[in-house]
Short mmCIF file of C-alpha atoms in Angstrom, two decimals:
data_model
loop_
_atom_site.label_atom_id
_atom_site.label_comp_id
_atom_site.label_asym_id
_atom_site.label_seq_id
_atom_site.Cartn_x
_atom_site.Cartn_y
_atom_site.Cartn_z
CA MET K 189 0.00 0.00 0.00
CA PRO K 190 1.61 3.29 -1.04
CA GLN K 191 2.35 5.77 1.71
CA ASN K 192 1.34 9.39 1.50
CA THR K 193 4.32 11.67 1.12
CA PRO K 194 4.23 15.09 2.78
CA PRO K 195 3.95 18.03 0.44
CA ALA K 196 7.05 19.97 -0.35
CA THR K 197 7.53 23.05 1.76
CA ASP K 198 9.44 26.23 1.20
CA SER K 199 12.81 26.03 2.95
CA THR K 200 12.58 29.69 3.89
CA TYR K 201 9.25 29.26 5.67
CA ASN K 202 9.42 30.13 9.36
CA ILE K 203 6.79 28.76 11.73
CA HIS K 204 7.33 31.82 13.94
CA TRP K 205 6.67 34.27 11.11
CA ARG K 206 3.65 35.88 12.81
CA ARG K 207 5.56 36.59 15.99
CA ASN K 208 8.52 37.87 13.98
CA LEU K 209 6.18 40.13 12.02
CA PHE K 210 4.62 41.76 15.06
CA VAL K 211 7.99 42.24 16.78
CA CYS K 212 9.34 43.83 13.61
CA PHE K 213 6.20 45.97 13.38
CA ALA K 214 6.63 47.24 16.94
CA GLY K 215 10.37 47.73 16.54
CA SER K 216 10.07 49.61 13.25
CA PHE K 217 7.30 51.78 14.66
CA SER K 218 9.27 52.71 17.78
CA THR K 219 12.53 53.42 15.95
CA LEU K 220 10.78 55.65 13.39
CA VAL K 221 9.03 57.51 16.20
CA ALA K 222 12.39 58.08 17.87
CA MET K 223 14.00 59.32 14.65
CA THR K 224 11.27 61.87 13.92
CA LEU K 225 9.94 62.98 17.32
CA LEU K 226 12.45 65.81 17.64
CA LEU K 227 11.01 67.69 14.65
CA PRO K 228 8.71 70.02 16.63
CA PHE K 229 11.26 71.01 19.27
CA LEU K 230 14.61 70.64 17.50
CA PRO K 231 15.10 74.41 16.97
CA LEU K 232 14.29 75.00 20.66
CA TYR K 233 16.81 72.36 21.69
CA ILE K 234 19.43 73.89 19.39
CA GLU K 235 18.83 77.25 21.03
CA GLN K 236 19.15 75.73 24.50
CA LEU K 237 22.51 74.25 23.47
CA GLY K 238 23.92 77.69 22.72
CA ALA K 239 23.09 78.59 19.11
CA GLU K 240 22.35 82.30 18.78
CA GLY K 241 20.45 84.06 16.05
CA HIS K 242 17.62 82.88 13.83
CA ALA K 243 19.89 81.94 10.92
CA ALA K 244 22.24 79.87 13.08
CA ILE K 245 19.37 78.02 14.73
CA VAL K 246 17.82 77.15 11.36
CA GLN K 247 21.15 76.01 9.90
CA TRP K 248 22.09 73.84 12.87
CA SER K 249 18.60 72.36 12.99
CA GLY K 250 18.88 71.31 9.36
CA ILE K 251 22.35 69.84 9.90
CA ALA K 252 21.34 67.93 13.02
CA TYR K 253 18.16 66.54 11.47
CA GLY K 254 19.71 65.61 8.14
CA ALA K 255 22.80 64.02 9.69
CA THR K 256 20.87 60.90 10.67
CA PHE K 257 19.51 60.21 7.21
CA PHE K 258 22.82 61.09 5.53
CA ALA K 259 24.68 58.59 7.71
CA ALA K 260 21.99 55.94 7.23
CA ALA K 261 22.28 56.24 3.45
CA LEU K 262 26.05 55.77 3.61
CA VAL K 263 26.04 52.57 5.66
CA ALA K 264 22.87 50.92 4.32
CA PRO K 265 24.76 48.81 1.72
CA LEU K 266 27.22 47.68 4.40
CA TRP K 267 24.49 46.54 6.79
CA GLY K 268 22.74 44.78 3.92
CA ARG K 269 25.87 42.83 3.02
CA LEU K 270 26.53 41.91 6.65
CA GLY K 271 22.92 40.81 6.96
CA ASP K 272 23.41 38.46 4.02
CA ARG K 273 26.44 36.97 5.72
CA TYR K 274 25.45 36.81 9.39
CA GLY K 275 21.65 36.91 9.35
CA ARG K 276 18.94 39.55 9.65
CA LYS K 277 18.26 39.14 13.34
CA VAL K 278 21.82 40.10 14.24
CA MET K 279 21.39 43.33 12.28
CA LEU K 280 18.10 44.10 14.03
CA VAL K 281 19.66 43.52 17.44
CA ARG K 282 22.60 45.74 16.51
CA ALA K 283 20.37 48.52 15.20
CA SER K 284 17.95 48.57 18.13
CA PHE K 285 20.69 48.45 20.77
CA GLY K 286 22.76 51.15 19.08
CA MET K 287 19.79 53.45 18.62
CA ALA K 288 18.65 52.96 22.22
CA ILE K 289 22.06 54.05 23.51
CA CYS K 290 22.40 56.99 21.12
CA MET K 291 18.87 58.28 21.72
CA SER K 292 19.39 58.21 25.47
CA LEU K 293 22.71 60.05 25.14
CA THR K 294 21.05 62.68 22.94
CA GLY K 295 19.17 63.86 26.01
CA MET K 296 22.48 64.48 27.80
CA VAL K 297 24.39 66.57 25.23
CA GLN K 298 25.74 69.97 26.19
CA THR K 299 26.77 71.44 22.83
CA VAL K 300 25.40 71.55 19.30
CA TRP K 301 28.39 69.59 18.01
CA GLN K 302 27.63 66.76 20.41
CA LEU K 303 24.04 66.70 19.16
CA VAL K 304 25.15 66.49 15.52
CA LEU K 305 27.62 63.73 16.36
CA LEU K 306 24.96 61.65 18.09
CA ARG K 307 22.54 62.21 15.24
CA LEU K 308 25.22 60.85 12.92
CA LEU K 309 25.72 57.84 15.18
CA ILE K 310 21.97 57.19 15.19
CA GLY K 311 22.09 57.05 11.40
CA PHE K 312 25.12 54.74 11.41
CA ALA K 313 23.46 52.46 13.95
CA GLY K 314 20.08 52.45 12.22
CA GLY K 315 18.61 50.17 9.62
CA TYR K 316 15.99 48.45 11.75
CA SER K 317 13.04 49.04 9.44
CA SER K 318 14.88 47.99 6.28
CA GLY K 319 16.26 44.89 7.99
CA SER K 320 12.79 44.04 9.25
CA THR K 321 11.38 44.31 5.75
CA ILE K 322 13.94 41.85 4.40
CA LEU K 323 13.48 39.40 7.27
CA VAL K 324 9.70 39.41 6.92
CA ALA K 325 9.89 39.07 3.13
CA MET K 326 12.28 36.12 3.32
CA GLN K 327 10.65 34.09 6.09
CA THR K 328 6.93 34.66 5.58
CA PRO K 329 4.88 32.16 3.53
CA LYS K 330 4.57 33.38 -0.03
CA GLU K 331 0.79 33.41 0.07
CA ARG K 332 0.88 35.78 3.09
CA SER K 333 3.90 37.89 2.15
CA GLY K 334 1.83 40.69 0.61
CA TRP K 335 -0.28 41.10 3.74
CA ALA K 336 2.75 40.86 6.03
CA LEU K 337 4.79 43.44 4.11
CA GLY K 338 1.78 45.74 3.92
CA LEU K 339 1.30 45.57 7.67
CA LEU K 340 4.98 46.22 8.29
CA SER K 341 4.93 49.16 5.88
CA ALA K 342 1.95 50.57 7.76
CA GLY K 343 3.94 50.40 11.00
CA ILE K 344 6.89 52.20 9.42
CA THR K 345 4.67 54.94 8.00
CA ALA K 346 2.73 55.27 11.24
CA GLY K 347 5.96 55.68 13.18
CA ALA K 348 7.08 58.53 10.93
CA LEU K 349 3.68 60.22 11.39
CA VAL K 350 3.30 59.65 15.12
CA GLY K 351 6.85 60.76 15.92
CA PRO K 352 6.29 64.51 15.43
CA LEU K 353 2.96 64.25 17.27
CA VAL K 354 4.66 62.66 20.27
CA GLY K 355 7.42 65.25 20.01
CA GLY K 356 4.85 68.01 20.30
CA ILE K 357 3.11 66.50 23.34
CA LEU K 358 5.86 65.13 25.58
CA PRO K 359 8.35 68.03 25.97
CA PRO K 360 5.85 70.38 27.67
CA LEU K 361 4.97 67.56 30.07
CA ILE K 362 8.34 66.00 30.93
CA GLY K 363 10.94 68.21 29.23
CA ILE K 364 13.05 67.83 26.10
CA ARG K 365 15.86 65.83 27.67
CA ALA K 366 13.49 63.42 29.38
CA THR K 367 11.74 62.90 26.05
CA PHE K 368 14.96 61.59 24.54
CA LEU K 369 15.57 59.35 27.54
CA LEU K 370 12.05 57.95 27.30
CA SER K 371 12.40 57.26 23.58
CA GLY K 372 15.70 55.51 24.25
CA GLY K 373 13.96 53.33 26.82
CA VAL K 374 11.22 52.41 24.36
CA ILE K 375 13.78 51.40 21.74
CA PHE K 376 15.58 49.35 24.39
CA LEU K 377 12.34 47.42 24.90
CA ALA K 378 12.32 46.81 21.14
CA PHE K 379 15.90 45.54 21.49
CA LEU K 380 14.85 43.07 24.19
CA ALA K 381 11.87 41.88 22.15
CA THR K 382 14.05 41.46 19.07
CA THR K 383 16.69 39.54 21.00
CA PHE K 384 14.41 37.11 22.79
CA LEU K 385 11.30 36.81 20.61
CA ILE K 386 12.44 36.83 16.98
CA LYS K 387 13.32 33.37 15.70
CA GLU K 388 15.22 33.32 12.44
CA ASN K 389 15.66 30.18 10.39
CA PRO K 390 19.26 28.90 10.51
CA ARG K 391 21.23 29.71 7.40
CA PRO K 392 22.02 26.73 5.15
CA LYS K 393 25.67 25.76 5.01
CA ALA K 394 25.69 26.31 1.28
CA ALA K 395 24.53 29.89 1.79
CA ASP K 396 27.22 30.46 4.42
CA ALA K 397 29.89 29.16 2.07
CA ALA K 398 28.60 31.30 -0.77
CA SER K 399 28.52 34.43 1.40
CA LYS K 400 32.22 34.01 2.19
CA GLN K 401 33.15 34.05 -1.46
CA LYS K 402 33.85 37.28 -3.24
CA PRO K 403 30.42 38.75 -4.05
CA LYS K 404 29.52 39.33 -7.65
CA GLY K 405 28.54 42.78 -8.75
CA GLY K 406 24.78 43.03 -8.39
CA TRP K 407 24.54 46.08 -10.63
CA ALA K 408 26.20 44.27 -13.53
CA GLN K 409 23.67 41.44 -13.27
CA ILE K 410 20.68 43.73 -13.93
CA PRO K 411 19.82 43.39 -17.64
CA ASP K 412 17.82 46.61 -17.94
CA LYS K 413 19.00 49.30 -15.54
CA ARG K 414 16.63 52.03 -16.67
CA PRO K 415 13.68 51.07 -14.39
CA VAL K 416 16.01 50.85 -11.39
CA VAL K 417 17.56 54.24 -12.13
CA ALA K 418 14.09 55.73 -12.60
CA MET K 419 12.87 54.35 -9.27
CA LEU K 420 15.97 55.60 -7.45
CA ALA K 421 15.64 59.06 -8.98
CA THR K 422 11.92 59.23 -8.25
CA GLY K 423 12.41 58.14 -4.65
CA MET K 424 15.17 60.69 -4.15
CA LEU K 425 13.07 63.51 -5.59
CA LEU K 426 10.04 62.57 -3.48
CA SER K 427 12.14 62.43 -0.32
CA PHE K 428 13.78 65.75 -1.16
CA ALA K 429 10.41 67.40 -1.79
CA THR K 430 8.73 66.10 1.36
CA MET K 431 11.65 66.69 3.72
CA SER K 432 12.91 70.02 2.36
CA ILE K 433 10.48 71.91 4.62
CA GLU K 434 11.82 70.18 7.73
CA PRO K 435 12.69 70.98 10.44
#
């Protein structure tokens, strides 16, 4: 009598994908809130740190706010490559822990230069939301990947929207410096949840061996580069247009 054979399953499927998704959702939301909550009070904080004159306050506010995103853009390819080699969870743990420390220290700065330096470090340490997107995309069942990525994208967008709202409410209640300390504490909770709750599938040995080899140029492997260039240019222009009025 023939025996029933189990159906083939996707090797990237993770039985903990729902828990991973909601941890990534919460972590992405909290990190985006932390990165954007200083928008309403950044000029006031710059003034408290010693900047004098309207022009100087505006210039330093722009430098301090843009430093995070400038640094994040520089190191994003590096974190992506390290994620391919060592796993996505490691990158999420690194990002959440680094951002928790830097956000807490931001509430203790005494000069404008210290603020700019920490904003740069936040950008260098970041990458939680992008790493979450890749982890969810790789380890969610294909038939649910659209829903999962949509939910995660909603969390990322909501974090960017809620951040300025929180930044307008908390400083009058607890002060600017305490707001940074509180946001650092929230990100630290995301770090703990990421460390102990996210379960990533072990990497196959073949993938580990391949990652140690010299990587091939990804750009050269794209047959038609025009759509990619168009998307990059469009994304850059949209970001420039929406963020040029900030802070």
